[in-house]
């Protein structure tokens, strides 16, 4: 009987401690630390207030008259019915619930100070459209480096987070300057205006097909792509930030959407298109949010 009992115990996997090796392994496995869950992104598709920062595009420069800002047609905070800005689409009272701290000529290095001004209002959302002037320089060698661009954008986000940690950030991609060259060079007036010194890194000698000029334009184009990669990656690190996934960069605008004064900035029609693009991105449902 003793021998039979030992054989039965062995067959059943018994042990003197009454345990089960596989059971012990399961117990050990259950005590192992589990990986931390991925933080969920936060996004309210219907903000109640909005501040805008960036450059001359957001100021509506050259959209209404020569060499002048025209914020009433700004894609972000404009009040003009024909543009139907983000503020008009999203807010109940655009005049009281939106602020525009963009500045003509601004580069990414100006973002921290603009963000601090915007943060003072504790807006539900801040829109960012900046970077074109970092690539649009007198020469290719004067373009903002990718490393500096990244540092400036990070500093801008940090400035906002210090004062307004819960404000959402919508980041527009830098426009496609090479497409701007392709479209604007079709107009003789645009060519003459560009010759006065607008964005010479890209727009100098717009009709030239020399290898050096083509190489110069491609270098600017590559820099803009690098800037947009920075915006995408840095925005992804902030749970309340949404990048437009290249919507502005990829938009196939035409000459009708460029200012008739400089063939560089958006016209009223161009501003309307930017507002529509942004609204679609801001109100879209995304699985990661």
PDB file of C-alpha atoms in Angstrom:
ATOM      1  CA  UNK A   1       0.000   0.000   0.000  1.00  0.00           C
ATOM      2  CA  UNK A   2       2.871   2.336   0.785  1.00  0.00           C
ATOM      3  CA  UNK A   3       4.491   1.664  -2.588  1.00  0.00           C
ATOM      4  CA  UNK A   4       1.162   2.117  -4.394  1.00  0.00           C
ATOM      5  CA  UNK A   5       0.619   5.414  -2.598  1.00  0.00           C
ATOM      6  CA  UNK A   6       4.004   6.712  -3.678  1.00  0.00           C
ATOM      7  CA  UNK A   7       3.355   5.699  -7.280  1.00  0.00           C
ATOM      8  CA  UNK A   8      -0.039   7.453  -7.225  1.00  0.00           C
ATOM      9  CA  UNK A   9       1.457  10.597  -5.752  1.00  0.00           C
ATOM     10  CA  UNK A  10       4.156  10.685  -8.406  1.00  0.00           C
ATOM     11  CA  UNK A  11       1.616  10.174 -11.174  1.00  0.00           C
ATOM     12  CA  UNK A  12      -0.452  13.091  -9.891  1.00  0.00           C
ATOM     13  CA  UNK A  13       2.573  15.381  -9.603  1.00  0.00           C
ATOM     14  CA  UNK A  14       2.364  15.497  -5.843  1.00  0.00           C
ATOM     15  CA  UNK A  15       5.159  16.636  -3.562  1.00  0.00           C
ATOM     16  CA  UNK A  16       5.877  16.543   0.110  1.00  0.00           C
ATOM     17  CA  UNK A  17       4.808  20.184   0.367  1.00  0.00           C
ATOM     18  CA  UNK A  18       1.485  19.527  -1.393  1.00  0.00           C
ATOM     19  CA  UNK A  19       2.451  21.965  -4.203  1.00  0.00           C
ATOM     20  CA  UNK A  20       2.507  21.841  -7.987  1.00  0.00           C
ATOM     21  CA  UNK A  21       5.578  22.962  -9.910  1.00  0.00           C
ATOM     22  CA  UNK A  22       3.433  24.387 -12.679  1.00  0.00           C
ATOM     23  CA  UNK A  23       1.246  26.032 -10.067  1.00  0.00           C
ATOM     24  CA  UNK A  24       4.329  27.506  -8.446  1.00  0.00           C
ATOM     25  CA  UNK A  25       5.424  28.897 -11.813  1.00  0.00           C
ATOM     26  CA  UNK A  26       2.015  30.454 -12.322  1.00  0.00           C
ATOM     27  CA  UNK A  27       2.160  32.021  -8.899  1.00  0.00           C
ATOM     28  CA  UNK A  28       5.610  33.431  -9.584  1.00  0.00           C
ATOM     29  CA  UNK A  29       4.459  34.800 -12.938  1.00  0.00           C
ATOM     30  CA  UNK A  30       1.457  36.551 -11.402  1.00  0.00           C
ATOM     31  CA  UNK A  31       3.698  38.430  -9.001  1.00  0.00           C
ATOM     32  CA  UNK A  32       5.808  39.946 -11.751  1.00  0.00           C
ATOM     33  CA  UNK A  33       5.272  43.693 -12.325  1.00  0.00           C
ATOM     34  CA  UNK A  34       2.992  44.512 -15.248  1.00  0.00           C
ATOM     35  CA  UNK A  35       4.008  47.187 -17.777  1.00  0.00           C
ATOM     36  CA  UNK A  36       2.571  50.626 -17.156  1.00  0.00           C
ATOM     37  CA  UNK A  37      -0.465  51.368 -19.362  1.00  0.00           C
ATOM     38  CA  UNK A  38       0.120  53.862 -22.168  1.00  0.00           C
ATOM     39  CA  UNK A  39      -1.231  57.284 -21.095  1.00  0.00           C
ATOM     40  CA  UNK A  40      -4.390  58.203 -22.970  1.00  0.00           C
ATOM     41  CA  UNK A  41      -4.265  61.335 -25.096  1.00  0.00           C
ATOM     42  CA  UNK A  42      -6.693  64.087 -24.132  1.00  0.00           C
ATOM     43  CA  UNK A  43      -8.580  66.040 -26.766  1.00  0.00           C
ATOM     44  CA  UNK A  44     -11.730  68.153 -26.551  1.00  0.00           C
ATOM     45  CA  UNK A  45     -13.089  68.671 -30.075  1.00  0.00           C
ATOM     46  CA  UNK A  46     -15.253  71.631 -29.049  1.00  0.00           C
ATOM     47  CA  UNK A  47     -13.161  74.182 -27.084  1.00  0.00           C
ATOM     48  CA  UNK A  48     -14.841  77.264 -25.614  1.00  0.00           C
ATOM     49  CA  UNK A  49     -11.923  79.682 -26.076  1.00  0.00           C
ATOM     50  CA  UNK A  50      -8.980  79.945 -28.434  1.00  0.00           C
ATOM     51  CA  UNK A  51      -5.674  81.797 -28.758  1.00  0.00           C
ATOM     52  CA  UNK A  52      -3.525  81.870 -31.891  1.00  0.00           C
ATOM     53  CA  UNK A  53       0.255  82.219 -32.180  1.00  0.00           C
ATOM     54  CA  UNK A  54       2.603  82.130 -35.137  1.00  0.00           C
ATOM     55  CA  UNK A  55       3.599  84.359 -38.028  1.00  0.00           C
ATOM     56  CA  UNK A  56       2.119  86.627 -40.708  1.00  0.00           C
ATOM     57  CA  UNK A  57      -0.145  83.921 -42.125  1.00  0.00           C
ATOM     58  CA  UNK A  58      -2.171  83.920 -38.909  1.00  0.00           C
ATOM     59  CA  UNK A  59      -2.209  87.740 -38.964  1.00  0.00           C
ATOM     60  CA  UNK A  60      -3.854  87.766 -42.400  1.00  0.00           C
ATOM     61  CA  UNK A  61      -0.953  89.793 -43.811  1.00  0.00           C
ATOM     62  CA  UNK A  62      -1.510  91.090 -47.376  1.00  0.00           C
ATOM     63  CA  UNK A  63      -4.940  89.454 -47.537  1.00  0.00           C
ATOM     64  CA  UNK A  64      -6.927  92.728 -47.484  1.00  0.00           C
ATOM     65  CA  UNK A  65      -4.438  95.450 -48.441  1.00  0.00           C
ATOM     66  CA  UNK A  66      -0.780  95.918 -49.318  1.00  0.00           C
ATOM     67  CA  UNK A  67       1.795  95.423 -46.548  1.00  0.00           C
ATOM     68  CA  UNK A  68      -0.749  95.297 -43.754  1.00  0.00           C
ATOM     69  CA  UNK A  69      -2.123  92.766 -41.280  1.00  0.00           C
ATOM     70  CA  UNK A  70      -5.816  91.929 -41.594  1.00  0.00           C
ATOM     71  CA  UNK A  71      -6.742  89.844 -38.569  1.00  0.00           C
ATOM     72  CA  UNK A  72     -10.451  89.909 -39.398  1.00  0.00           C
ATOM     73  CA  UNK A  73      -9.711  87.341 -42.127  1.00  0.00           C
ATOM     74  CA  UNK A  74      -7.278  85.233 -40.074  1.00  0.00           C
ATOM     75  CA  UNK A  75      -7.936  81.514 -40.499  1.00  0.00           C
ATOM     76  CA  UNK A  76      -7.669  81.138 -36.714  1.00  0.00           C
ATOM     77  CA  UNK A  77      -9.376  84.114 -35.063  1.00  0.00           C
ATOM     78  CA  UNK A  78     -10.943  86.089 -37.908  1.00  0.00           C
ATOM     79  CA  UNK A  79     -14.453  87.531 -37.669  1.00  0.00           C
ATOM     80  CA  UNK A  80     -15.180  87.897 -41.395  1.00  0.00           C
ATOM     81  CA  UNK A  81     -18.097  85.771 -42.536  1.00  0.00           C
ATOM     82  CA  UNK A  82     -16.461  84.904 -45.847  1.00  0.00           C
ATOM     83  CA  UNK A  83     -13.490  83.230 -44.186  1.00  0.00           C
ATOM     84  CA  UNK A  84     -15.433  81.352 -41.506  1.00  0.00           C
ATOM     85  CA  UNK A  85     -12.422  81.061 -39.205  1.00  0.00           C
ATOM     86  CA  UNK A  86     -11.868  78.508 -36.480  1.00  0.00           C
ATOM     87  CA  UNK A  87     -13.132  81.001 -33.926  1.00  0.00           C
ATOM     88  CA  UNK A  88     -16.398  81.453 -35.851  1.00  0.00           C
ATOM     89  CA  UNK A  89     -16.814  77.706 -36.286  1.00  0.00           C
ATOM     90  CA  UNK A  90     -15.975  76.683 -32.724  1.00  0.00           C
ATOM     91  CA  UNK A  91     -16.840  79.523 -30.346  1.00  0.00           C
ATOM     92  CA  UNK A  92     -20.115  81.097 -29.287  1.00  0.00           C
ATOM     93  CA  UNK A  93     -18.560  84.590 -29.129  1.00  0.00           C
ATOM     94  CA  UNK A  94     -15.373  84.783 -31.252  1.00  0.00           C
ATOM     95  CA  UNK A  95     -14.650  88.425 -30.378  1.00  0.00           C
ATOM     96  CA  UNK A  96     -14.615  87.814 -26.628  1.00  0.00           C
ATOM     97  CA  UNK A  97     -13.273  84.259 -26.546  1.00  0.00           C
ATOM     98  CA  UNK A  98     -10.325  84.409 -28.979  1.00  0.00           C
ATOM     99  CA  UNK A  99      -6.975  86.214 -29.002  1.00  0.00           C
ATOM    100  CA  UNK A 100      -4.345  86.586 -31.726  1.00  0.00           C
ATOM    101  CA  UNK A 101      -0.701  86.836 -30.623  1.00  0.00           C
ATOM    102  CA  UNK A 102       0.872  85.900 -33.938  1.00  0.00           C
ATOM    103  CA  UNK A 103       3.291  88.446 -35.400  1.00  0.00           C
ATOM    104  CA  UNK A 104       4.350  89.140 -38.960  1.00  0.00           C
ATOM    105  CA  UNK A 105       7.952  88.085 -39.448  1.00  0.00           C
ATOM    106  CA  UNK A 106       7.950  85.766 -36.432  1.00  0.00           C
ATOM    107  CA  UNK A 107      10.130  82.658 -36.367  1.00  0.00           C
ATOM    108  CA  UNK A 108       9.978  79.649 -34.064  1.00  0.00           C
ATOM    109  CA  UNK A 109      12.322  81.390 -31.614  1.00  0.00           C
ATOM    110  CA  UNK A 110       9.455  83.828 -30.911  1.00  0.00           C
ATOM    111  CA  UNK A 111       7.099  81.031 -29.867  1.00  0.00           C
ATOM    112  CA  UNK A 112       7.902  80.979 -26.102  1.00  0.00           C
ATOM    113  CA  UNK A 113       6.983  84.651 -25.634  1.00  0.00           C
ATOM    114  CA  UNK A 114       3.856  84.282 -27.758  1.00  0.00           C
ATOM    115  CA  UNK A 115       2.840  81.258 -25.713  1.00  0.00           C
ATOM    116  CA  UNK A 116       3.275  83.162 -22.469  1.00  0.00           C
ATOM    117  CA  UNK A 117       0.944  85.874 -23.745  1.00  0.00           C
ATOM    118  CA  UNK A 118      -1.606  83.299 -24.834  1.00  0.00           C
ATOM    119  CA  UNK A 119      -1.354  81.390 -21.551  1.00  0.00           C
ATOM    120  CA  UNK A 120      -2.379  84.481 -19.590  1.00  0.00           C
ATOM    121  CA  UNK A 121      -5.941  83.932 -20.842  1.00  0.00           C
ATOM    122  CA  UNK A 122      -5.966  80.210 -19.917  1.00  0.00           C
ATOM    123  CA  UNK A 123      -7.587  79.373 -23.273  1.00  0.00           C
ATOM    124  CA  UNK A 124      -9.029  75.948 -23.951  1.00  0.00           C
ATOM    125  CA  UNK A 125      -6.899  75.768 -27.100  1.00  0.00           C
ATOM    126  CA  UNK A 126      -3.880  77.428 -28.691  1.00  0.00           C
ATOM    127  CA  UNK A 127      -3.247  77.128 -32.426  1.00  0.00           C
ATOM    128  CA  UNK A 128       0.336  77.208 -33.682  1.00  0.00           C
ATOM    129  CA  UNK A 129       1.360  77.954 -37.259  1.00  0.00           C
ATOM    130  CA  UNK A 130       5.035  78.849 -37.386  1.00  0.00           C
ATOM    131  CA  UNK A 131       8.153  77.817 -39.247  1.00  0.00           C
ATOM    132  CA  UNK A 132       7.799  79.276 -42.738  1.00  0.00           C
ATOM    133  CA  UNK A 133      10.035  82.216 -41.844  1.00  0.00           C
ATOM    134  CA  UNK A 134      12.668  79.853 -40.449  1.00  0.00           C
ATOM    135  CA  UNK A 135      13.052  78.434 -43.963  1.00  0.00           C
ATOM    136  CA  UNK A 136      12.320  81.668 -45.858  1.00  0.00           C
ATOM    137  CA  UNK A 137      15.633  83.454 -45.410  1.00  0.00           C
ATOM    138  CA  UNK A 138      17.825  85.571 -47.687  1.00  0.00           C
ATOM    139  CA  UNK A 139      20.055  82.528 -48.254  1.00  0.00           C
ATOM    140  CA  UNK A 140      19.906  78.796 -47.601  1.00  0.00           C
ATOM    141  CA  UNK A 141      22.745  79.112 -45.120  1.00  0.00           C
ATOM    142  CA  UNK A 142      20.656  81.433 -42.937  1.00  0.00           C
ATOM    143  CA  UNK A 143      17.794  78.980 -42.433  1.00  0.00           C
ATOM    144  CA  UNK A 144      17.168  77.930 -38.833  1.00  0.00           C
ATOM    145  CA  UNK A 145      18.878  74.624 -38.091  1.00  0.00           C
ATOM    146  CA  UNK A 146      16.676  71.637 -37.330  1.00  0.00           C
ATOM    147  CA  UNK A 147      18.226  71.343 -33.864  1.00  0.00           C
ATOM    148  CA  UNK A 148      17.485  74.972 -33.022  1.00  0.00           C
ATOM    149  CA  UNK A 149      13.982  74.672 -34.437  1.00  0.00           C
ATOM    150  CA  UNK A 150      13.349  71.711 -32.143  1.00  0.00           C
ATOM    151  CA  UNK A 151      14.723  73.529 -29.108  1.00  0.00           C
ATOM    152  CA  UNK A 152      12.575  76.602 -29.821  1.00  0.00           C
ATOM    153  CA  UNK A 153       9.406  74.547 -30.262  1.00  0.00           C
ATOM    154  CA  UNK A 154      10.061  72.648 -27.027  1.00  0.00           C
ATOM    155  CA  UNK A 155      10.626  75.925 -25.199  1.00  0.00           C
ATOM    156  CA  UNK A 156       7.330  77.220 -26.567  1.00  0.00           C
ATOM    157  CA  UNK A 157       5.397  74.213 -25.309  1.00  0.00           C
ATOM    158  CA  UNK A 158       7.123  74.429 -21.944  1.00  0.00           C
ATOM    159  CA  UNK A 159       6.250  78.118 -21.626  1.00  0.00           C
ATOM    160  CA  UNK A 160       2.593  77.262 -22.186  1.00  0.00           C
ATOM    161  CA  UNK A 161       2.601  74.266 -19.853  1.00  0.00           C
ATOM    162  CA  UNK A 162       4.126  76.321 -17.038  1.00  0.00           C
ATOM    163  CA  UNK A 163       1.196  78.748 -17.045  1.00  0.00           C
ATOM    164  CA  UNK A 164      -1.636  76.756 -18.629  1.00  0.00           C
ATOM    165  CA  UNK A 165      -1.052  73.008 -18.165  1.00  0.00           C
ATOM    166  CA  UNK A 166      -4.518  71.998 -19.392  1.00  0.00           C
ATOM    167  CA  UNK A 167      -4.626  74.074 -22.568  1.00  0.00           C
ATOM    168  CA  UNK A 168      -4.806  72.014 -25.757  1.00  0.00           C
ATOM    169  CA  UNK A 169      -2.379  72.761 -28.587  1.00  0.00           C
ATOM    170  CA  UNK A 170      -3.189  72.394 -32.276  1.00  0.00           C
ATOM    171  CA  UNK A 171      -0.062  72.497 -34.443  1.00  0.00           C
ATOM    172  CA  UNK A 172      -0.250  73.194 -38.173  1.00  0.00           C
ATOM    173  CA  UNK A 173       2.465  71.873 -40.440  1.00  0.00           C
ATOM    174  CA  UNK A 174       4.779  74.312 -42.205  1.00  0.00           C
ATOM    175  CA  UNK A 175       3.418  75.108 -45.705  1.00  0.00           C
ATOM    176  CA  UNK A 176       4.985  73.586 -48.808  1.00  0.00           C
ATOM    177  CA  UNK A 177       7.211  76.416 -50.048  1.00  0.00           C
ATOM    178  CA  UNK A 178       8.212  74.498 -53.146  1.00  0.00           C
ATOM    179  CA  UNK A 179       4.591  74.317 -54.222  1.00  0.00           C
ATOM    180  CA  UNK A 180       4.364  78.058 -53.538  1.00  0.00           C
ATOM    181  CA  UNK A 181       7.231  78.557 -56.006  1.00  0.00           C
ATOM    182  CA  UNK A 182       5.559  76.331 -58.593  1.00  0.00           C
ATOM    183  CA  UNK A 183       2.239  78.172 -58.386  1.00  0.00           C
ATOM    184  CA  UNK A 184       3.475  81.744 -58.009  1.00  0.00           C
ATOM    185  CA  UNK A 185       6.072  81.590 -60.772  1.00  0.00           C
ATOM    186  CA  UNK A 186       3.238  81.275 -63.283  1.00  0.00           C
ATOM    187  CA  UNK A 187       2.309  84.922 -62.677  1.00  0.00           C
ATOM    188  CA  UNK A 188       4.549  87.679 -64.133  1.00  0.00           C
ATOM    189  CA  UNK A 189       3.546  90.098 -61.375  1.00  0.00           C
ATOM    190  CA  UNK A 190       4.424  87.544 -58.735  1.00  0.00           C
ATOM    191  CA  UNK A 191       7.870  87.072 -60.253  1.00  0.00           C
ATOM    192  CA  UNK A 192       8.570  90.813 -60.089  1.00  0.00           C
ATOM    193  CA  UNK A 193       7.337  91.095 -56.520  1.00  0.00           C
ATOM    194  CA  UNK A 194       9.456  88.158 -55.413  1.00  0.00           C
ATOM    195  CA  UNK A 195      12.465  89.917 -56.878  1.00  0.00           C
ATOM    196  CA  UNK A 196      12.077  92.597 -54.177  1.00  0.00           C
ATOM    197  CA  UNK A 197      13.401  90.109 -51.637  1.00  0.00           C
ATOM    198  CA  UNK A 198      10.612  87.736 -50.542  1.00  0.00           C
ATOM    199  CA  UNK A 199      11.805  84.315 -49.353  1.00  0.00           C
ATOM    200  CA  UNK A 200      14.933  84.347 -51.504  1.00  0.00           C
ATOM    201  CA  UNK A 201      16.107  80.969 -50.210  1.00  0.00           C
ATOM    202  CA  UNK A 202      13.262  79.476 -52.264  1.00  0.00           C
ATOM    203  CA  UNK A 203      11.985  82.194 -54.606  1.00  0.00           C
ATOM    204  CA  UNK A 204      15.148  83.765 -56.003  1.00  0.00           C
ATOM    205  CA  UNK A 205      15.361  83.494 -59.813  1.00  0.00           C
ATOM    206  CA  UNK A 206      12.021  81.661 -60.002  1.00  0.00           C
ATOM    207  CA  UNK A 207      12.326  80.835 -63.724  1.00  0.00           C
ATOM    208  CA  UNK A 208      15.847  79.445 -63.525  1.00  0.00           C
ATOM    209  CA  UNK A 209      16.315  75.726 -64.139  1.00  0.00           C
ATOM    210  CA  UNK A 210      20.060  75.740 -63.463  1.00  0.00           C
ATOM    211  CA  UNK A 211      21.265  72.847 -61.360  1.00  0.00           C
ATOM    212  CA  UNK A 212      22.397  75.150 -58.546  1.00  0.00           C
ATOM    213  CA  UNK A 213      18.976  76.804 -58.294  1.00  0.00           C
ATOM    214  CA  UNK A 214      17.164  73.483 -58.359  1.00  0.00           C
ATOM    215  CA  UNK A 215      19.473  72.185 -55.654  1.00  0.00           C
ATOM    216  CA  UNK A 216      18.846  75.305 -53.561  1.00  0.00           C
ATOM    217  CA  UNK A 217      15.076  74.900 -53.787  1.00  0.00           C
ATOM    218  CA  UNK A 218      15.305  71.230 -52.893  1.00  0.00           C
ATOM    219  CA  UNK A 219      17.416  72.043 -49.842  1.00  0.00           C
ATOM    220  CA  UNK A 220      14.738  74.436 -48.599  1.00  0.00           C
ATOM    221  CA  UNK A 221      12.070  71.833 -49.310  1.00  0.00           C
ATOM    222  CA  UNK A 222      13.977  69.200 -47.351  1.00  0.00           C
ATOM    223  CA  UNK A 223      14.389  71.602 -44.438  1.00  0.00           C
ATOM    224  CA  UNK A 224      10.636  72.238 -44.300  1.00  0.00           C
ATOM    225  CA  UNK A 225      10.026  68.472 -44.260  1.00  0.00           C
ATOM    226  CA  UNK A 226      12.518  68.175 -41.390  1.00  0.00           C
ATOM    227  CA  UNK A 227      10.736  70.956 -39.502  1.00  0.00           C
ATOM    228  CA  UNK A 228       7.428  69.135 -39.877  1.00  0.00           C
ATOM    229  CA  UNK A 229       8.980  65.927 -38.607  1.00  0.00           C
ATOM    230  CA  UNK A 230      10.078  67.832 -35.503  1.00  0.00           C
ATOM    231  CA  UNK A 231       6.585  69.241 -34.977  1.00  0.00           C
ATOM    232  CA  UNK A 232       5.019  65.802 -35.307  1.00  0.00           C
ATOM    233  CA  UNK A 233       7.423  64.064 -32.906  1.00  0.00           C
ATOM    234  CA  UNK A 234       7.510  66.794 -30.266  1.00  0.00           C
ATOM    235  CA  UNK A 235       3.742  67.261 -30.316  1.00  0.00           C
ATOM    236  CA  UNK A 236       3.279  63.502 -29.831  1.00  0.00           C
ATOM    237  CA  UNK A 237       5.099  63.755 -26.487  1.00  0.00           C
ATOM    238  CA  UNK A 238       2.406  66.082 -25.107  1.00  0.00           C
ATOM    239  CA  UNK A 239      -0.904  64.403 -24.264  1.00  0.00           C
ATOM    240  CA  UNK A 240      -2.842  67.599 -25.042  1.00  0.00           C
ATOM    241  CA  UNK A 241      -1.186  68.344 -28.380  1.00  0.00           C
ATOM    242  CA  UNK A 242      -2.462  67.438 -31.851  1.00  0.00           C
ATOM    243  CA  UNK A 243      -0.421  67.802 -35.054  1.00  0.00           C
ATOM    244  CA  UNK A 244      -2.288  68.245 -38.327  1.00  0.00           C
ATOM    245  CA  UNK A 245      -0.587  65.195 -39.889  1.00  0.00           C
ATOM    246  CA  UNK A 246       0.761  67.354 -42.694  1.00  0.00           C
ATOM    247  CA  UNK A 247      -2.631  68.705 -43.778  1.00  0.00           C
ATOM    248  CA  UNK A 248      -1.317  72.198 -44.535  1.00  0.00           C
ATOM    249  CA  UNK A 249       1.923  70.973 -46.114  1.00  0.00           C
ATOM    250  CA  UNK A 250       0.088  68.516 -48.361  1.00  0.00           C
ATOM    251  CA  UNK A 251      -2.722  70.883 -49.348  1.00  0.00           C
ATOM    252  CA  UNK A 252      -2.639  71.519 -53.100  1.00  0.00           C
ATOM    253  CA  UNK A 253      -3.385  75.250 -53.085  1.00  0.00           C
ATOM    254  CA  UNK A 254      -3.611  77.248 -56.291  1.00  0.00           C
ATOM    255  CA  UNK A 255      -2.722  80.777 -57.359  1.00  0.00           C
ATOM    256  CA  UNK A 256      -6.269  81.882 -56.515  1.00  0.00           C
ATOM    257  CA  UNK A 257      -5.455  81.238 -52.847  1.00  0.00           C
ATOM    258  CA  UNK A 258      -2.403  83.522 -52.868  1.00  0.00           C
ATOM    259  CA  UNK A 259      -2.376  87.254 -52.170  1.00  0.00           C
ATOM    260  CA  UNK A 260      -2.554  89.421 -55.282  1.00  0.00           C
ATOM    261  CA  UNK A 261      -0.097  91.800 -53.624  1.00  0.00           C
ATOM    262  CA  UNK A 262       2.811  89.453 -52.938  1.00  0.00           C
ATOM    263  CA  UNK A 263       1.912  86.011 -54.342  1.00  0.00           C
ATOM    264  CA  UNK A 264       3.260  84.560 -51.116  1.00  0.00           C
ATOM    265  CA  UNK A 265       0.748  84.963 -48.291  1.00  0.00           C
ATOM    266  CA  UNK A 266      -2.736  83.437 -48.410  1.00  0.00           C
ATOM    267  CA  UNK A 267      -5.538  85.513 -49.912  1.00  0.00           C
ATOM    268  CA  UNK A 268      -8.943  85.594 -48.239  1.00  0.00           C
ATOM    269  CA  UNK A 269      -9.746  82.415 -50.137  1.00  0.00           C
ATOM    270  CA  UNK A 270      -6.505  80.881 -48.909  1.00  0.00           C
ATOM    271  CA  UNK A 271      -7.352  81.837 -45.332  1.00  0.00           C
ATOM    272  CA  UNK A 272     -10.739  80.181 -45.718  1.00  0.00           C
ATOM    273  CA  UNK A 273      -9.061  76.994 -46.928  1.00  0.00           C
ATOM    274  CA  UNK A 274      -6.702  76.997 -43.939  1.00  0.00           C
ATOM    275  CA  UNK A 275      -9.646  77.406 -41.568  1.00  0.00           C
ATOM    276  CA  UNK A 276     -11.450  74.495 -43.172  1.00  0.00           C
ATOM    277  CA  UNK A 277      -8.376  72.264 -42.960  1.00  0.00           C
ATOM    278  CA  UNK A 278      -7.822  73.107 -39.300  1.00  0.00           C
ATOM    279  CA  UNK A 279     -11.468  72.624 -38.363  1.00  0.00           C
ATOM    280  CA  UNK A 280     -11.479  69.195 -39.959  1.00  0.00           C
ATOM    281  CA  UNK A 281      -8.377  68.140 -38.028  1.00  0.00           C
ATOM    282  CA  UNK A 282      -9.484  69.593 -34.691  1.00  0.00           C
ATOM    283  CA  UNK A 283     -12.943  68.022 -34.764  1.00  0.00           C
ATOM    284  CA  UNK A 284     -11.852  64.663 -36.167  1.00  0.00           C
ATOM    285  CA  UNK A 285     -12.061  61.563 -34.016  1.00  0.00           C
ATOM    286  CA  UNK A 286      -8.715  59.839 -33.690  1.00  0.00           C
ATOM    287  CA  UNK A 287      -8.213  56.425 -32.120  1.00  0.00           C
ATOM    288  CA  UNK A 288      -5.162  57.619 -30.170  1.00  0.00           C
ATOM    289  CA  UNK A 289      -7.102  60.411 -28.411  1.00  0.00           C
TER     290      UNK A 289
END
